[in-house]
Coordinates of C-alpha atoms in Angstrom, one line a residue:
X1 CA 111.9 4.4 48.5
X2 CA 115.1 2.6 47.3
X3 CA 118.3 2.7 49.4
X4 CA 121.9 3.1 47.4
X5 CA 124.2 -0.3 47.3
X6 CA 120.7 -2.5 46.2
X7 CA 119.1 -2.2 49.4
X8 CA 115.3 -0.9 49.6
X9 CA 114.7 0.9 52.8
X10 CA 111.6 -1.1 54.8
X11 CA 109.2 -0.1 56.8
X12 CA 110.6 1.4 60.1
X13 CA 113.9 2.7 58.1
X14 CA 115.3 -1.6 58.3
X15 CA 117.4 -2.5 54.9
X16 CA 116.0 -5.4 52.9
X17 CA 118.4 -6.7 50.2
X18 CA 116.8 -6.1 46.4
X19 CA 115.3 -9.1 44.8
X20 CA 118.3 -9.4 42.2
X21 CA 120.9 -9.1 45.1
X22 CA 119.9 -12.0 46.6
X23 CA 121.4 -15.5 44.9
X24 CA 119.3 -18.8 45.6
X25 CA 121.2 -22.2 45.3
X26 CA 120.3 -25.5 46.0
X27 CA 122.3 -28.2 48.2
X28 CA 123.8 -31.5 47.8
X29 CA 120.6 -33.7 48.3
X30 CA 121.5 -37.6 49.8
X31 CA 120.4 -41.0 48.4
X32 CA 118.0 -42.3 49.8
X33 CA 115.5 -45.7 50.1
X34 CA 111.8 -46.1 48.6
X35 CA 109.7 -45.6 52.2
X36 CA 111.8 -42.7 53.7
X37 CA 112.5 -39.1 52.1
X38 CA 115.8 -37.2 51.9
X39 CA 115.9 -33.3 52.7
X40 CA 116.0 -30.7 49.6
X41 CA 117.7 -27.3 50.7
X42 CA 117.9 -24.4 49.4
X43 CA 119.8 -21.2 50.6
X44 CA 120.0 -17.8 49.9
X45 CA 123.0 -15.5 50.0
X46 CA 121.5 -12.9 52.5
X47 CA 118.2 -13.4 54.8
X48 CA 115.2 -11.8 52.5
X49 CA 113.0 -9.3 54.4
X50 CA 110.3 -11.8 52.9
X51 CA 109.7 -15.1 51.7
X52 CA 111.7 -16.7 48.6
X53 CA 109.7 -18.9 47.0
X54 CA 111.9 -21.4 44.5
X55 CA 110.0 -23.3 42.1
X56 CA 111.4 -27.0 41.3
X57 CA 111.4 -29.2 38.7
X58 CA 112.1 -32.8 38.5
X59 CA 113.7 -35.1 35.8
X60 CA 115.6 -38.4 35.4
X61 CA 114.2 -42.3 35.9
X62 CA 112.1 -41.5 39.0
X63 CA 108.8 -40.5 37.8
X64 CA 107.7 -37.6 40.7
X65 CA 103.9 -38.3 41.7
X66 CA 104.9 -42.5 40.9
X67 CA 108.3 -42.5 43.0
X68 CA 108.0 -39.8 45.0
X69 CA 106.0 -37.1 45.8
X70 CA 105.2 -34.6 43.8
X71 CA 106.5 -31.3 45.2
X72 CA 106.9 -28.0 43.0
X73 CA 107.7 -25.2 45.5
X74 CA 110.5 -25.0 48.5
X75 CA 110.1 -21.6 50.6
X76 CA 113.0 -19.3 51.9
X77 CA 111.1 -17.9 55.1
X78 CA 111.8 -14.1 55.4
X79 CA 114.9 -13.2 57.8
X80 CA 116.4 -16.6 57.3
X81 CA 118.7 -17.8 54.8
X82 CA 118.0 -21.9 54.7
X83 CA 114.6 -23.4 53.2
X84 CA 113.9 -27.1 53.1
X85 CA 111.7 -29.5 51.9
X86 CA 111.1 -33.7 52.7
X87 CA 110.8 -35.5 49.7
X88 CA 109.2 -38.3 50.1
X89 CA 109.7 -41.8 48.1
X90 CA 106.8 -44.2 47.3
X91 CA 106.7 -47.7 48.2
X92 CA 105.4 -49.8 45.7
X93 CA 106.2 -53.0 46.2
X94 CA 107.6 -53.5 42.5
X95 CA 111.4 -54.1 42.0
X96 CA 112.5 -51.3 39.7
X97 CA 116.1 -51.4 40.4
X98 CA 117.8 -47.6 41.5
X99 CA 116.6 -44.9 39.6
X100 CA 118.5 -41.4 39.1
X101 CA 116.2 -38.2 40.4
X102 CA 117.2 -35.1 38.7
X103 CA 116.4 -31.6 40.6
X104 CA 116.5 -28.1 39.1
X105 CA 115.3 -24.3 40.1
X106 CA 112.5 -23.4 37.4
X107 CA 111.9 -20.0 39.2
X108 CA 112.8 -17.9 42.1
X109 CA 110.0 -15.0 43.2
X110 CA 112.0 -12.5 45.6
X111 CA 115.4 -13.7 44.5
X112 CA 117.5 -15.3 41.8
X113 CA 119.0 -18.8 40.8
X114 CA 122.8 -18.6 41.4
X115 CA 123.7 -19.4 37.9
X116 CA 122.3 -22.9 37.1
X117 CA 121.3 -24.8 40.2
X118 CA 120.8 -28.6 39.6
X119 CA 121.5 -31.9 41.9
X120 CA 121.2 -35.6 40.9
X121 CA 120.7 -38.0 43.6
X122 CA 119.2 -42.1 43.7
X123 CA 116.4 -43.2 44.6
X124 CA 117.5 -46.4 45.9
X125 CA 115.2 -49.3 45.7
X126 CA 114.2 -51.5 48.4
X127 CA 112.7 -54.4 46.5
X128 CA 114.8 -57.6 45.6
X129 CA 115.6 -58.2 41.9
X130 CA 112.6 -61.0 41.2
X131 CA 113.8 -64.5 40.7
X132 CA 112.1 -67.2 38.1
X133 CA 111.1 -70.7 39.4
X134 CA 110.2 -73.3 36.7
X135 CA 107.6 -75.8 37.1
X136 CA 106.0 -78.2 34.8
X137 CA 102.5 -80.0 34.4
X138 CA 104.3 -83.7 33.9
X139 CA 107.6 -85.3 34.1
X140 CA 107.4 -87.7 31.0
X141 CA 105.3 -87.4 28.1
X142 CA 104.0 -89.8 24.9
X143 CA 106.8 -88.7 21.7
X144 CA 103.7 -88.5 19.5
X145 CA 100.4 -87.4 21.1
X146 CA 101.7 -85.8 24.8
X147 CA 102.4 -82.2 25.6
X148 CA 103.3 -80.4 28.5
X149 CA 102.8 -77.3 30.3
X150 CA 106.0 -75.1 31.8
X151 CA 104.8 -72.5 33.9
X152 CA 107.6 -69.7 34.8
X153 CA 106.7 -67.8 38.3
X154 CA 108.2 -64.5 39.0
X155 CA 109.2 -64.0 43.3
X156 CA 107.8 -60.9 42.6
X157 CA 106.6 -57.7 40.2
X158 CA 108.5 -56.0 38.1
X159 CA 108.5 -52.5 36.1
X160 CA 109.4 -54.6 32.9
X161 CA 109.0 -57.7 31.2
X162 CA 110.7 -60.3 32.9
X163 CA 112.0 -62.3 29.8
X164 CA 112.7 -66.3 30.5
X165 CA 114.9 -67.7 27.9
X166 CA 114.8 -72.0 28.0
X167 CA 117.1 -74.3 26.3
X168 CA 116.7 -77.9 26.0
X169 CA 119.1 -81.0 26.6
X170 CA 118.7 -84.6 27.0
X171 CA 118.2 -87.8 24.8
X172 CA 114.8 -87.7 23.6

């Protein structure tokens, strides 16, 4: 049976909160570096007499499952009020420069979302921006009949093209 004030009454007369009295937000969630994870927390405005489950979804340049982990649920455990997640970043060994992860609350099952919950945090790359070397097949070639081969190497990969522009200059 239901308690006045949005309480239930629980088993052994204890007093659980009702669902919709209970407001879920999430916290401030650090930047952090490609091989470690940063801590998502969420907390609820009174301990639940059971679990909270909070249902995430993520957005922005980090693509979850290819930057991080893919992670969908964070759980409330019953008589506590903080839940937590790692989330963990994926080292690829490809420079992709920092890239903005976007976190909101889809769903909460035994509470509600305290208004809109969202946090945007980097995911802060630790590859260093490739650089282009130049190197060619020959140093002189025949005006009529030679050619020559320029070969452009990249220090490293890269999530886009890496685009060389050459300009000439000299007497011939």
């Amino acid at each position: 049976g239901g308690g006045g004030g949005g309480e239930v009454v629980g088993v052994g007369g204890s007093s659980c909160p009702a669902t919709d009295a209970i407001a879920v937000s999430l916290q401030t969630v650090e930047n952090f570096s490609e091989a470690v994870s940063s801590t998502i927390t969420a907390t609820s405005s009174v301990a639940p007499c059971s679990s909270i489950s909070v249902s995430l979804i993520f957005s922005g340049q980090a693509i979850s499952g290819t930057d991080f982990q893919n992670v969908t649920t964070l759980v409330i455990p019953a008589n506590q009020t903080v839940g937590s997640i790692e989330l963990e970043a994926i080292d690829d060994n490809i420079y992709e420069g920092n890239e903005t992860i976007v976190v909101d609350i889809s769903a909460v099952d035994g509470g509600i979302e305290s208004g809109t919950q969202q946090q945007s945090f980097i995911l802060q790359d630790n590859e260093t921006q490739p650089t282009v070397t130049l190197a060619t097949s020959t140093t002189s070639i025949d005006e009529k009949t030679g050619a020559a081969t320029l070969t452009a190497t990249a220090s490293g990969a890269a999530d886009e093209n890496i685009v060389v522009t050459l300009s000439g200059s000299g007497t011939a």
